[in-house]
Coordinates of C-alpha atoms and ligand atoms in Angstrom, one line a residue:
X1 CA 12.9 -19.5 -13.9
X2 CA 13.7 -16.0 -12.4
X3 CA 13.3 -17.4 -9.1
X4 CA 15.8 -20.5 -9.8
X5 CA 17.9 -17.4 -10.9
X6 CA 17.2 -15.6 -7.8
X7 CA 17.9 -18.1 -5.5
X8 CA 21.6 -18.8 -7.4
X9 CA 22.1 -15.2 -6.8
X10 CA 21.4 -15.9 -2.9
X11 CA 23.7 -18.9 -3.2
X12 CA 26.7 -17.4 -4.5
X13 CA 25.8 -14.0 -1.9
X14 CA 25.8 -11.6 -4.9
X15 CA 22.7 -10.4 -2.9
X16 CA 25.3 -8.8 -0.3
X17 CA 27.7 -7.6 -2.6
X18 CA 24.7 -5.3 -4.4
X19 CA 23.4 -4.3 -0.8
X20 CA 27.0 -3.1 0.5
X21 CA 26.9 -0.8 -3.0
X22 CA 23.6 0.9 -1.8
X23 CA 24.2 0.9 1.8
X24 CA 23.7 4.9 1.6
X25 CA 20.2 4.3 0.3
X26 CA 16.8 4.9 2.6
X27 CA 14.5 1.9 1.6
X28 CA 10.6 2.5 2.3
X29 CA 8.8 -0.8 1.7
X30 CA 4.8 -0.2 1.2
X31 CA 2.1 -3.1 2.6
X32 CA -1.3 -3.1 2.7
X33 CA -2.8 -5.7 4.7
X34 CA -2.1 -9.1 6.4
X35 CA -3.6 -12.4 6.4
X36 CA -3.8 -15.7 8.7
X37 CA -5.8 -18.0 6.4
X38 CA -5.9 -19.2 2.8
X39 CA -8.2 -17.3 0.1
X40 CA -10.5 -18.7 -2.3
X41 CA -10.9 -17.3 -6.2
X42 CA -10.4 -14.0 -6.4
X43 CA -10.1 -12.9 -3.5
X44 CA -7.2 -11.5 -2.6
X45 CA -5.6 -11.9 -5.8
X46 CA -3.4 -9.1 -5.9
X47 CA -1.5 -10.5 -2.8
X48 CA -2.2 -7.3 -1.1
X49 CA -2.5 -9.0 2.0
X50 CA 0.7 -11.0 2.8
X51 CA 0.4 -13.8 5.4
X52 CA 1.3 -12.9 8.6
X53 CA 4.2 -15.4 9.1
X54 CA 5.8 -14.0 5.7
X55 CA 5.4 -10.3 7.6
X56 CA 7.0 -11.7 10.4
X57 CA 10.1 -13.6 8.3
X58 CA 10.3 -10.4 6.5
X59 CA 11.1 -8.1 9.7
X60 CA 13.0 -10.6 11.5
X61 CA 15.4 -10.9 8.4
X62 CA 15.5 -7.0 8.0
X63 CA 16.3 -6.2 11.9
X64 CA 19.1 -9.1 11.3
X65 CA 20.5 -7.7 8.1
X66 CA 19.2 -3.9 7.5
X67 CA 18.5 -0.9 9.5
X68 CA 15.0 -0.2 10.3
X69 CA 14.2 3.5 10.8
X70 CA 10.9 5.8 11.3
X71 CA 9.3 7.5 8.5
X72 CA 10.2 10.8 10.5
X73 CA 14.0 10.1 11.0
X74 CA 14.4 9.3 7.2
X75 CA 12.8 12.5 6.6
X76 CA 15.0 14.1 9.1
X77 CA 17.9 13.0 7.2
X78 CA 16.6 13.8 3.6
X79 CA 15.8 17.0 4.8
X80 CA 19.0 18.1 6.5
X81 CA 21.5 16.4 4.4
X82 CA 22.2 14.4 7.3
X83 CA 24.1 11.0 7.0
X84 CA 22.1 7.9 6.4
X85 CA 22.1 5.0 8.6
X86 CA 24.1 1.9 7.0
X87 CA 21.1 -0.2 4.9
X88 CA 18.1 1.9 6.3
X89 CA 14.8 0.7 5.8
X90 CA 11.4 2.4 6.2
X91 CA 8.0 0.2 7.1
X92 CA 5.2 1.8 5.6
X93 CA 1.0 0.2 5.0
X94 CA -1.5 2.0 3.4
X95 CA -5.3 2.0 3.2
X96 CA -5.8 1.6 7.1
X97 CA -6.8 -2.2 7.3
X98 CA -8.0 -4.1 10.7
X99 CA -5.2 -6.6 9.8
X100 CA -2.8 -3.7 10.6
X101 CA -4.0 -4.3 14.1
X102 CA -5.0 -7.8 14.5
X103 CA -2.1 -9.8 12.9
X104 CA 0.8 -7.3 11.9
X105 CA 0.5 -4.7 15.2
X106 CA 1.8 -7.8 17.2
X107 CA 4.7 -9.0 15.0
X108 CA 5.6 -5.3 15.5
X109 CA 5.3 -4.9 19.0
X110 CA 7.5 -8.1 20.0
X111 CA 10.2 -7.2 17.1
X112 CA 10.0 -3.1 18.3
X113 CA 9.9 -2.3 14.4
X114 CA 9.0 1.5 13.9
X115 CA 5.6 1.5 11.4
X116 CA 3.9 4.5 9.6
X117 CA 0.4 3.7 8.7
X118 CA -1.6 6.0 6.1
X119 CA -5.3 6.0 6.6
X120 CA -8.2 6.5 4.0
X121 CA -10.2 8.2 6.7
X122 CA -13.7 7.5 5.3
X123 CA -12.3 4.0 5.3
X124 CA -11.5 4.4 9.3
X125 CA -14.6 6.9 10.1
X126 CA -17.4 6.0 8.6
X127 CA -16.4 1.8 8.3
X128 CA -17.0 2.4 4.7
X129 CA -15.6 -0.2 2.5
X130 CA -12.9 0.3 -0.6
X131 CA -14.3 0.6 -3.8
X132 CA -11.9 -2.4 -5.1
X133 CA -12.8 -4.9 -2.5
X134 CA -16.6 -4.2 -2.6
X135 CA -16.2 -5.1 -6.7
X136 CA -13.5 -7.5 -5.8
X137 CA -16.3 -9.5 -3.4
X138 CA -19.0 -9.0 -5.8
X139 CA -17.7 -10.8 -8.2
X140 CA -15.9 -13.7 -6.1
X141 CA -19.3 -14.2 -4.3
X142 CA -22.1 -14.0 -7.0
X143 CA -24.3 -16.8 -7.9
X144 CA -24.7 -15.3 -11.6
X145 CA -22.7 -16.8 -14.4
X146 CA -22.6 -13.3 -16.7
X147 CA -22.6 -10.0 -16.2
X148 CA -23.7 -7.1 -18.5
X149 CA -22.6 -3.7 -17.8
X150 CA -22.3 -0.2 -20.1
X151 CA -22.7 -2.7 -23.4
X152 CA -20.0 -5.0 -21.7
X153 CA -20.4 -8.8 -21.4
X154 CA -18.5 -10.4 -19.3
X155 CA -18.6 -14.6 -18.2
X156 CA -18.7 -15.5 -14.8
X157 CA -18.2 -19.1 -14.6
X158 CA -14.7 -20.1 -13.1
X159 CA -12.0 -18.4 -11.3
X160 CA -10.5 -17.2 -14.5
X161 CA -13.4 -15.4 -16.2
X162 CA -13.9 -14.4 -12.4
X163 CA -10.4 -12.4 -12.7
X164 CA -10.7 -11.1 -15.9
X165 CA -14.0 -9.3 -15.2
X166 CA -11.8 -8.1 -11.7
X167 CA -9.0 -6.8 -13.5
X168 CA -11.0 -5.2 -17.1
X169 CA -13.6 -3.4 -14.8
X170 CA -11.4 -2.1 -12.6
X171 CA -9.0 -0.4 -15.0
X172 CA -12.3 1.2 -16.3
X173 CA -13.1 2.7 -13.4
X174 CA -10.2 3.6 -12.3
X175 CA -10.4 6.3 -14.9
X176 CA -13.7 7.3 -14.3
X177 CA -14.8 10.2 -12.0
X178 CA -15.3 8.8 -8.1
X179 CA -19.3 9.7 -8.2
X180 CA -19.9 8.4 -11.7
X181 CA -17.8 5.1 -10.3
X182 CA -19.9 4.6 -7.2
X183 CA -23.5 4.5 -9.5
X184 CA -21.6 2.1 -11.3
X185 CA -19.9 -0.2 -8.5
X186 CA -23.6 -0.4 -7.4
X187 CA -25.1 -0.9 -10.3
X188 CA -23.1 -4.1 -10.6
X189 CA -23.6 -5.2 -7.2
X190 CA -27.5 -5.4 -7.9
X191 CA -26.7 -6.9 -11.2
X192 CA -24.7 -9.5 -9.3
X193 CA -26.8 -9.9 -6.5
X194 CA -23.5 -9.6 -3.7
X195 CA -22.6 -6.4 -1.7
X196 CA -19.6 -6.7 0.9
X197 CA -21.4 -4.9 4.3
X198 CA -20.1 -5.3 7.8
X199 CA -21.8 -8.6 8.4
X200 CA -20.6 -10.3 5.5
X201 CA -16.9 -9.1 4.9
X202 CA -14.1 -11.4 5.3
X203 CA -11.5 -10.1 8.0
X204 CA -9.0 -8.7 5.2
X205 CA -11.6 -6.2 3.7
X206 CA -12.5 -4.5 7.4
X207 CA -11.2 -0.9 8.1
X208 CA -9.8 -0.2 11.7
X209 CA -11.2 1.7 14.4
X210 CA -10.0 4.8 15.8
X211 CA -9.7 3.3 19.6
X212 CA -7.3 0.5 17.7
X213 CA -5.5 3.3 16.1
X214 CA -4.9 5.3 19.8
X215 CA -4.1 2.0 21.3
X216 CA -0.9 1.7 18.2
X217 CA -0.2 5.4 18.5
X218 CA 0.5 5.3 22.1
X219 CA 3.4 2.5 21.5
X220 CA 5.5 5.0 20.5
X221 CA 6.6 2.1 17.3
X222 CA 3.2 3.1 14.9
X223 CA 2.8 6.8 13.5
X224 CA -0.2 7.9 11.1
X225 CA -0.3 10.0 8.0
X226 CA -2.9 10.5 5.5
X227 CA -3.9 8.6 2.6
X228 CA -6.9 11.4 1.6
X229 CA -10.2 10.9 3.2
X230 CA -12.3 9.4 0.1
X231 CA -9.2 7.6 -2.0
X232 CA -9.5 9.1 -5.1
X233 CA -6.7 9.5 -7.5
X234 CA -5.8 13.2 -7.2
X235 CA -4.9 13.8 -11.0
X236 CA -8.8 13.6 -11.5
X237 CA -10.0 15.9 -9.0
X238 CA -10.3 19.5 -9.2
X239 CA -8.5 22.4 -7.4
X240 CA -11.3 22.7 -4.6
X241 CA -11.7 18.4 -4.3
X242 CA -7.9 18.3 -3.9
X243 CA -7.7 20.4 -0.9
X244 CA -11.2 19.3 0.7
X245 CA -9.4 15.7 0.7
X246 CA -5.7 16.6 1.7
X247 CA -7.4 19.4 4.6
X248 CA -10.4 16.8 5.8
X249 CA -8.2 13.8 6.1
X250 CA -5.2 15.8 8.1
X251 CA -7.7 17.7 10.4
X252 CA -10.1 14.5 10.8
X253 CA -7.0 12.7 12.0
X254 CA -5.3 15.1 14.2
X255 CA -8.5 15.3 15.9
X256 CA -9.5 12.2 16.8
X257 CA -5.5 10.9 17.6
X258 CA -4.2 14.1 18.8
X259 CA -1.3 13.9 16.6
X260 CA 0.9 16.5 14.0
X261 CA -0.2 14.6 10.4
X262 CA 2.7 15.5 8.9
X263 CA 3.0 12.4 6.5
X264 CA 1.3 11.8 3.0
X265 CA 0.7 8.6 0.7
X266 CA -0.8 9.1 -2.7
X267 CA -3.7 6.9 -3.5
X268 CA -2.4 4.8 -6.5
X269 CA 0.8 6.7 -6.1
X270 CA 2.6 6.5 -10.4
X271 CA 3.1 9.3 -11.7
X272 CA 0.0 9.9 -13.5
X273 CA -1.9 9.6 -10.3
X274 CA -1.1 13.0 -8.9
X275 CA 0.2 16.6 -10.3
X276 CA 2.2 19.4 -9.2
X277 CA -1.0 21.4 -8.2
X278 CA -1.5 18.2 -5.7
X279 CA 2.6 18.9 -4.2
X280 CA 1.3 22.8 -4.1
X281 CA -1.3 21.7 -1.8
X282 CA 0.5 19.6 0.3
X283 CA 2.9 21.9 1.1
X284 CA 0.2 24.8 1.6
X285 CA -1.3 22.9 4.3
X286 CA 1.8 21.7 5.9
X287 CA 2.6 18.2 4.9
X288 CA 6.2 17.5 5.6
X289 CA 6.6 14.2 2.9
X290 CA 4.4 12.7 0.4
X291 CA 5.4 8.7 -0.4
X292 CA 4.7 7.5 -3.8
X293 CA 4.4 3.8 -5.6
X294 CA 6.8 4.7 -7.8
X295 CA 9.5 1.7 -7.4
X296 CA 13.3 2.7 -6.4
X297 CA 15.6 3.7 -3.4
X298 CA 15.6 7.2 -1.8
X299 CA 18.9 9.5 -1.2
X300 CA 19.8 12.9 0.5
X301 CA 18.9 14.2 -3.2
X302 CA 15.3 12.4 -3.5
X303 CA 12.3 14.9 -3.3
X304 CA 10.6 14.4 -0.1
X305 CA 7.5 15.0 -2.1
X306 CA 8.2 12.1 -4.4
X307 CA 9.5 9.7 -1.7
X308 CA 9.6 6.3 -3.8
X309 CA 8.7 2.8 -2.5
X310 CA 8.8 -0.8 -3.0
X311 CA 5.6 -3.1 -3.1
X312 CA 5.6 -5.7 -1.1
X313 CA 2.9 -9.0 -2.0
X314 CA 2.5 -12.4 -0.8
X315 CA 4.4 -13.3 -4.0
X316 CA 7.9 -12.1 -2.4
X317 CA 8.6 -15.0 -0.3
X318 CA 12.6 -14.1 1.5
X319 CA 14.2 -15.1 -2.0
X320 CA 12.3 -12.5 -3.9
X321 CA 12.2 -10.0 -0.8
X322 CA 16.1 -10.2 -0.4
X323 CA 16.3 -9.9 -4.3
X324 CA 14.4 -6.5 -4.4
X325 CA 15.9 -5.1 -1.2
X326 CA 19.3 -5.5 -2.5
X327 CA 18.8 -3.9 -5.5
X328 CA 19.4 -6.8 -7.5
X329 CA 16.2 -6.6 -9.6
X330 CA 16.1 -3.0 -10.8
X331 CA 19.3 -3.9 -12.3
X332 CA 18.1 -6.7 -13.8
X333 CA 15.2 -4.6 -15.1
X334 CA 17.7 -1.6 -16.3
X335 CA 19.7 -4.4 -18.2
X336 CA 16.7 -5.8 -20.1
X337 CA 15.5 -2.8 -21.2
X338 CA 19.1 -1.7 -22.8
X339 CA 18.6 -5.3 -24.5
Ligands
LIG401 ZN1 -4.4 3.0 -1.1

């Protein structure tokens, strides 16, 4: 129904009407990873990883109808009041998947789109896989039809008990300490008899390398900032855990790149997920932005510390893309909550 509604909206070009009204708005746009080839069960469920042709539509349509600027120049402009570029739109992608490399570095090469990639350097350095997609691949790839964890049952026997388990366990441990979450993430890969290592990980779940990395940097169209070295939420570390993953992950990367890491992503990125001691720390150790999840367009007035973004999933085919970008669906969303 929303998209029928959507795609009237497209029809009848109210889409351009609501992007002329924002046209002094920055736009960053977060992705994750990229995809050439269909998933089964739950892999991949979130859409993280968008299909490389939809990546490619995506920033053909942008360079046709928006303004695609670096992380740095919007920065620039936030920072110094400066004016902002008719319909300017910021390409960011978190985590620091091979995909970045193998199917989305290309699209951005022959389209010269500028890209800021923040890396979970653990991810990158020690080719040590994400929490979510080693409990996301234990689950799609276990023979066992139950599991029983912390007085928990949970039935395994179709795609839907599959991604209810997925989605109940990882809330839990989302809130859980990262140590106390990795005896558990274990435990249940034992129980369930499936652990995602470097020989049996599907493309989407493996990290990049640092020689892929150099090879991007030295384009001149891909930058690097840090997503902390471990990926933990920052709200639930303490003082000396924030800094050891702010510090680590900057030095770690301007090391091995030979770059200025001036650029920050918070893992998980709402508003709960990190606090004002984590913006004290970031501006101790001389981190020019930090880029949230938080949903909504940026201004010369936005905090550069609380840069906000828009998600974008396999889900947002161009009718749904176009939708968001315009700015026709937070006011959708405004006018349904006044309801
Ligand atoms: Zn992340």
């Amino acid at each position: 129904m929303k998209i029928v509604l959507y795609k009237v909206l497209i029809f009848l070009k109210i889409h351009r009407l609501f992007q002329y009204v924002n046209r002094n708005t920055i736009i960053i746009l977060m992705y994750h990873g990229f995809t050439d080839h269909d998933h089964r069960g739950v892999e991949n469920y979130l859409g993280f990883h968008i299909p490389k042709s939809a990546f490619e539509k995506q920033l053909q349509y942008l360079q046709k109808d928006y303004n695609i600027i670096s992380l740095k120049k919007a920065v620039d402009i936030i920072k110094n009041k400066k004016k902002i570029p008719k319909n300017s739109i910021v390409l960011t992608i978190d985590d620091g998947y091979n995909s970045n490399y193998s199917l989305a570095y290309p699209i951005i090469k022959k389209l010269r789109a500028p890209a800021t990639i923040f890396l979970t350097t653990s991810f990158v350095d020690e080719q040590k896989f994400l929490w979510v997609d080693r409990l996301e691949y234990a689950i799609n790839n276990t023979k066992e039809e139950k599991l029983n964890i912390d007085n928990n049952k949970y039935i395994l026997s179709d795609t839907n008990t599959k991604l209810d388990c997925v989605r109940s366990i990882k809330s839990k441990l989302k809130k859980i300490k990262p140590g106390k979450r990795m005896v558990i993430l274990e435990g249940i890969e034992n129980e369930l008899g499936a652990k995602l290592n470097s020989n049996n990980a599907p493309d989407i779940y493996r990290p990049l390398s640092w020689n892929k990395i150099k090879e991007m940097k030295q384009s001149g169209l891909v930058n690097f900032g840090s997503h902390t070295h471990t990926h933990p939420i920052l709200s639930q570390c303490n003082k000396k855990q924030i800094k050891n993953e702010l510090l680590f992950s900057k030095n770690l990367l301007e090391r091995e790149i030979g770059i200025k890491c001036n650029d920050f992503a918070y893992p998980n990125g709402q508003p709960e997920d990190f606090s004002e001691e984590v913006v004290g720390c970031l501006k101790r150790i001389n981190y020019k932005c930090a880029l949230t999840t938080v949903a909504g367009k940026n201004n010369p007035d936005t905090n550069l510390y609380k840069l906000k973004r828009y998600p974008v999933s396999n889900r947002d085919d161009l009718v749904e893309f176009k939708i968001i970008l315009s700015g026709i669906s937070s006011f959708l969303n405004k006018i349904k909550n006044l309801i």
